[in-house]
Amino acid sequence: MSSILLLDGAMGSMLLSAGLETGGMPDLWNITQPGIVQSVHQAYRDAGADIITTNTFGANPARLKANGLDPSITTKINQEAVRLAREAAGHSQVAGDIGPTGMLLEPVGPLRKEDALVSFRVQAEALAAGDVDLLLLETFFSLDEALLALQAVKEVCAIPVWVSLTFRKTRRGFFTIHGDKPLESLRVLLGHGVQKAGANCTLSSADMKILAKELCQQLGDRVFLQPNAGEPRVVDRTIIYPESPAEFAGNMLDMVASGAEAVGGCCGTTPDHIRELHDALQGRHT
Amino acid sequence: MREQLANALLSGDDIATRDLTATLLEQGESPVGILEDILLPTIRKAGDLWEEGELFIPELLQASAALKAGLEVIKPLLPASSESMRGTIIVGTIQGDIHDIGKTLVAGMLESAGHRVVDLGADVSPQSFVGAAQREAAQLICISALLTTTMLNQESVVTERNNAALQGRVGILVGGAPVTREWADRIGAEGYAPDAFRAVQEAARLLAIVQ
Ligand code: B12
Ligand SMILES: [Zn+2]
């Protein structure tokens, strides 16, 4: 048995293949299509994921409102989402997912810090009221907003928190779109008491491997990584994420060799990717 | 002095950009020269620096505001011929897509460059794009898409425009991370630009064609 924690893979792109229309809120399906959401959770559990993530990436009042929905459904969506994940998880842990508001913070954009804090608090409270083992704050594209979310979470509960930022690859290295650097940002987050800090989305597993090396060298087992299955392409009017399960698992195994102790997938990854990775992790010792 | 102005613009210092533009004018530089030799090339460079990882969202938004401050000084002095190159432009993110950071940057840059911009926000249907173009008597529709899936909907705006018999009168300019020149050609959009800064130049090219 390996001591590596295996996170699950994508939910959004799985629901899109199950018929969610482009632009539809995946979070609403916790209420309107609970069976499908739960079957995705089950597929990840069966694939060997140790951590099942709730389908609540956009279920904060600020984003629901931006999508023309009534923000007062936040609590209901999050509670249903935890129930679905918990029922499907079996012996696996459940991570309550919190994503960014999607708005730029003052002074760069229109979102006031107080309003962001309120939005994160409402979601964190709803998730914490359910049976979650940890809170996963993921895909933040500015360190400042991630820190606000972390502050809000800590105000309402004492559940362990993991935070990941999303970095772009440029000629000068990896940065968030706000210019935050990976190593420095993760250090700041760990300094604020998160259990693990990491990188997810935007990057393919091939590119994430490069970033992971740098991060793990300095931060070792505190790092978690959830790359995409490559960059999506259109082939005959359908969207393809190009990395096969074998390719993805191979790259993730390299990250584990670099020292990462928690790995999983983001956009475009499927239960097949997670199963392949699970088997590869088992095979490491034999 | 010219270099100072370029630096002020790139560093997003709107006050210095405004003042240095005014000083250069006093020293006898021509308004068109300042625009075409300093301001526009510099702002194009901002696009390259974003690609390279030198400038980021906060800096890009500031550079856009600085351009606006500089242009406000020279706009009244530009010849009438360049004035007629300004148009009414509809800007929005395509239906199904809520990514609006790049779109807002494009709208800001076009506005800074002196156009009348109608920003429809994000998640805009093809009908709304074309309806707004008719209502506002616009010459150009700018469509942003950040998702490979929603990018496909850009084609519906072209179809909708053609059905409304506006081809040749209303141009279409597409952009967003997954969008390419080839895609623009394939769907019959007249224009494409890789970033908000080059969008200014491309918009000018299209306005010249449709007018
Ligand atoms: C911020 C962000 C979000 C925020 C959006 C906030 C907002 N208000 O916009 C939130 C968190 C809400 C979000 C949600 C989602 N996102 Co998102 N997001 C991003 C991220 C991190 C940055 C995008 C950005 O703003 N870039 C900065 C701007 C300046 O760049 P830009 O938009 O490309 O604009 C430049 C040019 O393209 C050009 N341009 C842009 N528009 C136009 C228009 C014209 C006419 C012209 C000429 C030029 C032009 O000018 C700009 C530069 O000057 C990217 C990943 C990344 N790091 O790039 C993913 C990304 C775009 N998202 C992605 C996905 C999949 C999603 C979700 C589906 C995730 C999910 N499962 O829920 C949802 C989609 C929701 C929806 N229906 O739209 C994918 C898209 C993959 C693909 N190609 O299809 C990306 C690439 C991440 C990934 N997986 O790799 N996201
Ligand atoms: Zn992702």
XYZ file of C-alpha atoms and ligand atoms in Angstrom:
589
model
C 0.000 0.000 0.000
C 1.260 3.458 -0.809
C 1.025 6.378 1.579
C 0.241 8.727 -1.282
C -3.179 10.365 -1.077
C -5.118 10.086 -4.315
C -7.597 12.881 -5.044
C -10.358 12.446 -7.603
C -10.553 14.031 -11.066
C -12.802 16.445 -12.912
C -16.499 16.865 -12.202
C -17.374 19.742 -14.574
C -16.159 18.117 -17.772
C -17.809 14.806 -16.708
C -21.167 16.557 -16.316
C -20.701 18.269 -19.677
C -20.344 14.826 -21.269
C -23.460 13.751 -19.351
C -25.496 16.500 -21.005
C -24.906 19.663 -18.993
C -25.284 22.479 -21.519
C -22.290 24.788 -22.015
C -22.769 27.647 -19.618
C -24.970 25.622 -17.287
C -23.945 25.665 -13.629
C -22.643 22.184 -12.657
C -23.437 23.046 -9.028
C -27.176 23.155 -9.755
C -27.076 19.479 -10.693
C -26.656 18.588 -7.017
C -30.347 19.450 -6.820
C -31.677 18.819 -10.336
C -29.620 15.721 -11.318
C -28.373 14.256 -8.032
C -28.192 10.743 -9.479
C -25.702 11.732 -12.151
C -23.512 13.708 -9.741
C -23.474 10.796 -7.357
C -22.587 8.326 -10.097
C -19.516 10.420 -10.941
C -18.474 10.387 -7.265
C -18.973 6.612 -7.197
C -16.907 6.141 -10.326
C -14.022 8.027 -8.719
C -14.342 6.035 -5.504
C -14.362 2.785 -7.494
C -11.288 4.035 -9.359
C -9.510 4.201 -6.012
C -9.671 7.884 -5.031
C -8.964 8.460 -1.333
C -10.583 11.871 -1.458
C -13.931 12.640 -3.108
C -14.559 16.309 -3.861
C -18.016 17.883 -3.617
C -19.533 19.404 -6.757
C -19.494 22.933 -5.336
C -16.747 24.813 -7.226
C -19.133 27.644 -8.136
C -21.559 27.329 -5.229
C -20.767 30.610 -3.535
C -23.327 33.443 -3.410
C -21.207 35.826 -5.502
C -20.891 33.421 -8.430
C -24.449 32.145 -8.246
C -25.629 35.726 -8.441
C -23.313 36.479 -11.375
C -24.933 33.515 -13.132
C -28.387 34.973 -12.653
C -29.337 32.564 -9.869
C -30.789 33.315 -6.470
C -27.851 33.360 -4.028
C -30.108 32.189 -1.204
C -29.888 28.644 -2.635
C -26.192 28.499 -1.642
C -26.760 26.606 1.579
C -29.080 24.059 0.028
C -26.754 23.327 -2.898
C -23.764 22.842 -0.622
C -25.580 20.639 1.863
C -26.992 18.431 -0.872
C -23.559 18.237 -2.472
C -21.948 17.015 0.760
C -24.660 14.433 1.242
C -24.185 13.075 -2.305
C -20.420 12.883 -1.931
C -20.575 11.329 1.538
C -23.021 8.628 0.480
C -20.831 7.720 -2.479
C -17.483 8.000 -0.703
C -17.595 4.809 1.359
C -14.350 4.739 3.317
C -12.878 7.601 1.313
C -12.707 11.116 2.702
C -14.890 13.966 1.518
C -13.434 17.340 0.569
C -15.784 20.322 0.469
C -14.870 22.282 -2.644
C -14.675 26.087 -2.617
C -13.793 28.007 -5.791
C -13.145 31.701 -6.415
C -15.928 34.275 -6.711
C -14.916 34.847 -10.342
C -14.716 38.592 -9.807
C -11.649 40.785 -9.536
C -11.051 42.303 -6.119
C -10.767 46.007 -5.415
C -8.858 48.064 -6.454
C -8.273 46.075 -9.663
C -11.945 45.111 -10.049
C -15.357 45.736 -8.527
C -15.458 43.166 -5.693
C -15.192 44.575 -2.183
C -13.182 42.517 0.296
C -16.059 42.521 2.786
C -18.404 41.124 0.161
C -15.938 38.409 -0.812
C -15.523 37.436 2.841
C -19.283 37.188 3.337
C -19.637 35.065 0.215
C -16.926 32.600 1.289
C -18.273 32.443 4.842
C -21.757 31.481 3.694
C -20.417 28.618 1.585
C -17.905 27.412 4.181
C -20.588 27.348 6.871
C -22.873 25.253 4.690
C -20.114 22.766 3.844
C -18.840 22.566 7.411
C -22.355 21.839 8.678
C -22.252 18.668 6.615
C -19.880 15.781 7.113
C -16.671 16.914 5.383
C -13.135 15.840 6.303
C -11.402 18.791 4.755
C -12.095 21.927 2.746
C -10.465 22.203 -0.675
C -10.030 25.792 -1.866
C -9.048 25.351 -5.511
C -8.255 27.130 -8.763
C -7.695 30.538 -7.200
C -6.154 32.891 -9.765
C -4.997 35.472 -7.223
C -3.212 34.809 -3.944
C -5.097 37.710 -2.349
C -8.467 36.135 -3.025
C -7.252 32.742 -1.794
C -6.119 34.360 1.452
C -9.509 36.024 1.884
C -11.248 32.696 1.342
C -8.916 31.088 3.861
C -9.636 33.815 6.400
C -13.383 33.353 5.969
C -13.102 29.576 6.316
C -11.080 29.842 9.511
C -13.645 32.197 10.989
C -16.400 29.639 10.691
C -14.762 26.244 11.292
C -11.632 24.358 12.342
C -11.662 21.790 9.528
C -8.273 21.195 7.808
C -7.874 23.317 4.691
C -6.029 22.671 1.428
C -5.541 25.525 -1.034
C -4.439 25.438 -4.659
C -3.724 28.255 -7.081
C -3.767 28.007 -10.859
C -0.631 29.021 -12.748
C 0.032 29.870 -16.386
C 3.268 28.979 -18.107
C 5.087 31.939 -19.642
C 8.580 32.418 -21.010
C 9.655 33.811 -17.646
C 8.166 30.950 -15.657
C 4.895 30.116 -13.940
C 2.569 32.823 -12.614
C -1.092 33.339 -11.742
C -2.780 35.833 -14.057
C -2.263 38.360 -11.246
C 1.486 37.726 -11.283
C 1.776 35.626 -8.088
C 4.751 33.240 -8.162
C 4.210 29.578 -7.227
C 6.829 28.912 -4.557
C 6.366 32.229 -2.777
C 2.583 31.929 -2.847
C 2.515 28.389 -1.490
C 4.902 29.413 1.284
C 2.562 32.228 2.268
C -0.390 29.832 2.329
C 1.483 27.266 4.425
C 2.496 30.096 6.726
C -1.197 30.772 7.239
C -1.703 27.262 8.512
C -3.129 25.363 5.567
C -2.500 21.634 5.722
C -1.421 21.395 2.096
C -0.865 23.962 -0.625
C -0.754 23.217 -4.316
C -1.284 23.919 -7.969
C -4.170 22.818 -10.180
C -5.905 23.364 -13.513
C -4.611 25.413 -16.520
C -1.456 23.251 -16.902
C -1.215 19.861 -18.570
C 0.367 17.104 -16.481
C 3.431 17.431 -18.716
C 3.885 21.106 -17.759
C 2.839 20.555 -14.142
C 5.693 18.074 -13.829
C 8.172 20.920 -14.372
C 6.476 23.142 -11.796
C 6.118 20.256 -9.347
C 9.834 19.636 -9.287
C 10.539 23.157 -8.132
C 7.747 23.136 -5.556
C 8.440 19.712 -4.079
C 12.146 20.337 -3.743
C 11.385 23.177 -1.339
C 8.089 22.170 0.240
C 8.125 18.380 -0.098
C 5.087 16.532 1.155
C 3.111 19.716 1.808
C 2.424 20.044 -1.912
C -0.585 18.675 -3.821
C -1.025 18.710 -7.575
C -4.080 18.417 -9.833
C -3.248 19.194 -13.476
C -5.540 18.992 -16.496
C -5.443 16.127 -18.981
C -3.727 18.461 -21.440
C -5.035 21.494 -23.276
C -8.467 20.983 -24.824
C -8.736 20.843 -28.628
C -11.682 20.787 -30.956
C -11.844 17.725 -33.147
C -14.936 17.455 -35.353
C -16.816 19.892 -33.143
C -16.215 17.907 -29.982
C -13.779 18.792 -27.239
C -10.883 16.452 -26.613
C -8.464 16.607 -23.697
C -5.429 14.970 -25.295
C -3.609 13.255 -22.412
C -4.477 9.574 -22.184
C -4.837 7.920 -18.773
C -1.440 6.232 -19.243
C 0.326 9.459 -20.196
C -1.311 11.326 -17.313
C -0.510 8.615 -14.769
C 3.106 8.474 -15.964
C 3.569 12.202 -15.390
C 1.839 12.083 -12.001
C 4.116 9.268 -10.926
C 7.098 11.474 -11.759
C 5.637 14.159 -9.486
C 5.333 11.622 -6.702
C 8.973 10.715 -7.314
C 9.735 14.444 -6.888
C 8.139 14.269 -3.432
C 4.444 15.095 -3.854
C 2.267 13.056 -1.496
C -1.165 14.084 -2.743
C -2.112 13.982 -6.422
C -5.241 13.972 -8.533
C -6.724 15.536 -11.647
C -8.522 18.627 -12.858
C -10.273 19.469 -16.156
C -10.509 16.644 -18.661
C -9.463 13.892 -16.270
C -11.877 10.980 -15.860
C -12.271 7.963 -13.581
C -10.066 6.127 -16.097
C -7.226 8.578 -15.473
C -7.617 8.185 -11.715
C -7.787 4.380 -11.929
C -4.659 4.278 -14.067
C -2.905 6.505 -11.550
C -4.157 4.400 -8.657
C -2.809 1.222 -10.255
C 0.478 2.912 -11.090
C 0.850 4.045 -7.468
C 0.189 0.509 -6.224
C 2.666 -0.858 -8.731
C 5.451 1.395 -7.471
C 6.265 -1.044 -4.683
C 5.953 -4.327 -6.518
C 11.145 62.364 -23.429
C 9.572 59.937 -25.917
C 11.071 57.087 -23.977
C 9.774 58.540 -20.717
C 6.279 58.624 -22.177
C 6.561 55.003 -23.288
C 7.731 54.006 -19.822
C 4.939 55.941 -18.118
C 2.388 54.178 -20.294
C 3.841 50.728 -19.709
C 4.030 51.269 -15.972
C 0.394 52.351 -15.998
C 1.064 55.858 -14.668
C -1.900 57.782 -16.045
C -0.899 61.171 -14.673
C 2.643 60.993 -16.081
C 1.265 59.726 -19.389
C -1.098 62.657 -19.612
C 1.544 65.224 -18.618
C 4.286 63.851 -20.857
C 1.905 63.760 -23.810
C 1.070 67.409 -23.186
C 4.767 68.316 -22.874
C 5.636 66.586 -26.138
C 2.846 68.490 -27.865
C 4.173 71.766 -26.480
C 7.593 70.836 -27.807
C 6.101 70.579 -31.262
C 5.563 66.832 -31.726
C 2.584 66.105 -33.939
C -0.476 64.463 -32.353
C -0.500 61.761 -35.028
C 3.192 61.131 -34.439
C 2.688 60.720 -30.704
C -0.171 58.331 -31.309
C 1.387 56.211 -34.028
C 5.041 56.285 -33.051
C 4.805 56.161 -29.283
C 1.435 55.328 -27.747
C 0.206 52.554 -30.039
C 3.533 50.671 -30.390
C 4.012 50.840 -26.643
C 0.593 49.478 -25.862
C 1.190 46.645 -28.350
C 4.310 45.852 -26.418
C 2.167 45.463 -23.290
C 0.510 42.531 -25.063
C 3.867 40.863 -25.650
C 4.900 41.444 -22.053
C 1.726 39.684 -20.870
C 2.607 36.683 -23.013
C 6.118 36.684 -21.639
C 5.102 36.924 -18.004
C 6.338 40.483 -17.369
C 2.981 42.208 -16.965
C -0.145 40.842 -15.322
C -3.839 41.697 -15.006
C -3.490 44.628 -12.585
C -0.740 46.193 -14.731
C -2.634 45.613 -17.971
C -5.713 47.355 -16.626
C -3.567 50.268 -15.440
C -1.819 50.546 -18.809
C -5.215 50.708 -20.452
C -6.239 53.563 -18.147
C -2.955 55.362 -18.846
C -3.512 55.096 -22.596
C -6.883 56.688 -22.110
C -5.349 59.581 -20.164
C -2.799 60.197 -22.933
C -5.349 59.978 -25.710
C -7.648 62.453 -24.020
C -4.930 65.055 -24.458
C -4.358 64.455 -28.159
C -7.824 63.398 -29.291
C -9.115 66.956 -29.848
C -6.042 67.670 -31.964
C -6.216 64.702 -34.300
C -7.198 65.453 -37.921
C -10.814 64.874 -38.937
C -9.783 61.971 -41.173
C -8.567 59.943 -38.220
C -11.684 61.020 -36.332
C -13.834 59.295 -38.937
C -11.902 56.099 -38.247
C -13.702 55.853 -34.943
C -16.842 53.838 -34.705
C -19.440 52.305 -32.490
C -18.366 48.877 -31.321
C -20.357 46.151 -29.592
C -18.279 44.043 -27.190
C -19.233 40.932 -25.248
C -18.380 37.380 -24.207
C -20.246 34.688 -26.096
C -23.246 32.768 -24.771
C -22.432 30.072 -22.235
C -19.184 31.740 -21.213
C -18.758 33.922 -18.143
C -15.032 34.681 -18.523
C -15.014 38.467 -18.774
C -11.557 39.664 -17.742
C -10.096 39.623 -21.263
C -13.318 41.012 -22.741
C -13.306 43.926 -20.294
C -9.705 44.651 -21.217
C -10.648 44.702 -24.917
C -13.609 47.016 -24.246
C -11.394 49.336 -22.191
C -8.678 49.475 -24.840
C -11.128 50.247 -27.632
C -12.737 52.923 -25.527
C -9.317 54.350 -24.667
C -8.619 54.442 -28.402
C -11.614 56.718 -28.808
C -14.408 54.451 -30.018
C -17.924 54.416 -28.630
C -18.077 51.018 -26.935
C -21.232 49.209 -25.886
C -20.227 46.444 -23.478
C -22.929 43.760 -23.307
C -21.140 41.830 -20.548
C -20.719 38.057 -20.570
C -22.944 35.148 -21.659
C -24.367 37.114 -24.609
C -26.559 35.339 -27.179
C -25.921 35.734 -30.933
C -29.307 37.461 -31.220
C -28.331 40.008 -28.557
C -25.033 40.765 -30.305
C -26.721 41.428 -33.628
C -29.731 43.173 -32.066
C -27.425 45.547 -30.230
C -25.455 46.237 -33.409
C -28.687 47.240 -35.170
C -30.012 49.282 -32.274
C -26.734 51.151 -31.753
C -25.919 51.455 -35.481
C -22.574 49.814 -34.759
C -19.956 49.003 -37.385
C -18.195 46.275 -35.448
C -18.992 43.364 -33.118
C -16.183 42.026 -30.880
C -16.743 38.552 -29.475
C -14.658 36.989 -26.726
C -14.619 33.246 -25.931
C -12.407 31.525 -23.353
C -13.830 28.045 -23.547
C -13.135 25.753 -26.455
C -16.811 24.773 -26.263
C -18.252 28.296 -26.346
C -15.833 29.363 -29.055
C -18.000 27.274 -31.393
C -20.900 29.680 -30.709
C -18.971 32.567 -32.248
C -19.959 31.131 -35.604
C -23.649 31.628 -34.757
C -23.066 35.364 -34.436
C -21.619 35.416 -37.958
C -24.653 33.468 -39.223
C -27.053 35.719 -37.348
C -25.351 38.808 -38.769
C -25.493 37.438 -42.315
C -29.163 36.511 -41.891
C -29.848 40.100 -40.865
C -28.211 41.163 -44.163
C -25.529 43.108 -42.312
C -22.530 41.482 -43.974
C -20.254 44.192 -45.318
C -21.830 46.755 -43.002
C -21.053 45.252 -39.608
C -17.658 43.585 -39.175
C -16.929 40.792 -36.710
C -13.738 40.610 -34.660
C -13.118 37.501 -32.572
C -10.637 36.741 -29.796
C -9.991 34.886 -26.552
C -7.358 32.336 -25.535
C -8.502 29.329 -27.649
C -9.320 31.463 -30.719
C -6.929 31.554 -33.692
C -6.711 33.339 -37.045
C -7.591 30.034 -38.733
C -10.746 29.730 -36.670
C -11.736 33.301 -37.536
C -11.239 32.564 -41.239
C -13.164 29.338 -41.008
C -16.273 30.892 -39.490
C -16.183 33.954 -41.730
C -15.235 36.512 -39.085
C -13.386 39.393 -40.738
C -10.978 40.012 -37.884
C -8.916 38.314 -35.201
C -6.425 39.644 -32.652
C -4.404 37.700 -30.098
C -4.655 40.364 -27.403
C -6.540 43.486 -26.389
C -3.727 45.732 -27.576
C -3.592 44.384 -31.095
C -7.387 44.482 -31.099
C -7.119 48.282 -31.425
C -5.189 48.001 -34.681
C -7.384 45.220 -36.021
C -10.547 47.200 -35.169
C -9.185 50.158 -37.118
C -8.507 47.908 -40.117
C -12.059 46.517 -40.043
C -13.682 49.918 -39.588
C -11.876 51.080 -42.713
C -13.370 48.161 -44.644
C -16.976 48.498 -43.504
C -17.245 52.257 -43.784
C -10.160 33.432 -14.301
C -10.665 32.113 -14.859
C -11.959 31.702 -14.509
C -12.884 32.531 -13.644
C -13.552 33.594 -14.561
C -13.566 34.957 -13.923
C -14.004 36.017 -14.882
N -14.761 36.941 -14.341
O -13.673 36.038 -16.044
C -13.899 31.451 -13.141
C -13.365 30.857 -11.849
C -15.319 31.948 -12.889
C -13.769 30.413 -14.238
C -14.750 29.477 -14.516
C -14.593 28.457 -15.446
N -13.473 28.184 -16.177
Co -11.936 29.349 -16.244
N -10.254 30.193 -16.225
C -9.831 31.311 -15.697
C -8.323 31.495 -15.987
C -7.571 31.137 -14.709
C -7.896 32.884 -16.444
C -8.691 33.489 -17.594
C -8.364 34.959 -17.728
O -9.083 35.819 -17.259
N -7.206 35.275 -18.312
C -6.698 36.637 -18.410
C -7.250 37.355 -19.641
C -6.678 38.753 -19.773
O -6.844 36.625 -20.762
P -7.845 36.309 -21.977
O -9.219 36.265 -21.508
O -7.288 35.205 -22.762
O -7.757 37.646 -22.856
C -6.640 37.967 -23.652
C -6.752 37.509 -25.097
O -7.353 36.247 -25.232
C -7.477 38.626 -25.791
N -8.923 38.571 -25.888
C -9.843 38.132 -25.028
N -11.075 38.326 -25.491
C -10.969 38.914 -26.682
C -11.930 39.339 -27.597
C -11.537 39.933 -28.784
C -12.559 40.381 -29.737
C -10.149 40.102 -29.060
C -9.742 40.698 -30.326
C -9.188 39.673 -28.140
C -9.592 39.086 -26.957
O -7.119 39.779 -25.043
C -6.620 39.450 -23.738
C -5.182 39.901 -23.547
O -4.936 41.173 -23.915
C -8.094 30.467 -17.153
C -6.746 29.750 -17.131
C -5.604 30.632 -17.423
N -4.689 30.732 -16.512
O -5.569 31.268 -18.464
C -9.237 29.456 -16.937
C -9.892 28.781 -18.148
C -10.134 29.804 -19.230
N -11.153 28.281 -17.602
C -11.492 27.113 -18.043
C -12.649 26.387 -17.636
C -12.796 24.990 -18.210
C -13.594 26.957 -16.763
C -14.869 26.286 -16.249
C -15.669 25.460 -17.257
C -14.467 25.444 -15.033
C -15.588 24.628 -14.423
N -15.422 23.331 -14.498
O -16.501 25.150 -13.875
C -15.682 27.490 -15.751
C -16.549 28.028 -16.884
C -17.660 28.897 -16.491
C -18.333 29.428 -17.727
N -19.465 28.872 -18.110
O -17.815 30.293 -18.394
C -10.475 26.591 -19.038
C -10.916 26.667 -20.480
C -10.439 25.467 -21.260
C -10.908 25.531 -22.650
N -10.057 25.938 -23.572
O -12.043 25.220 -22.913
C -9.216 27.451 -18.686
C -8.237 27.710 -19.844
C -8.531 26.685 -17.557
C -8.091 25.315 -18.025
N -8.872 24.310 -17.843
O -7.035 25.148 -18.545
N -12.569 30.533 -14.879
Zn -9.525 22.597 -14.119
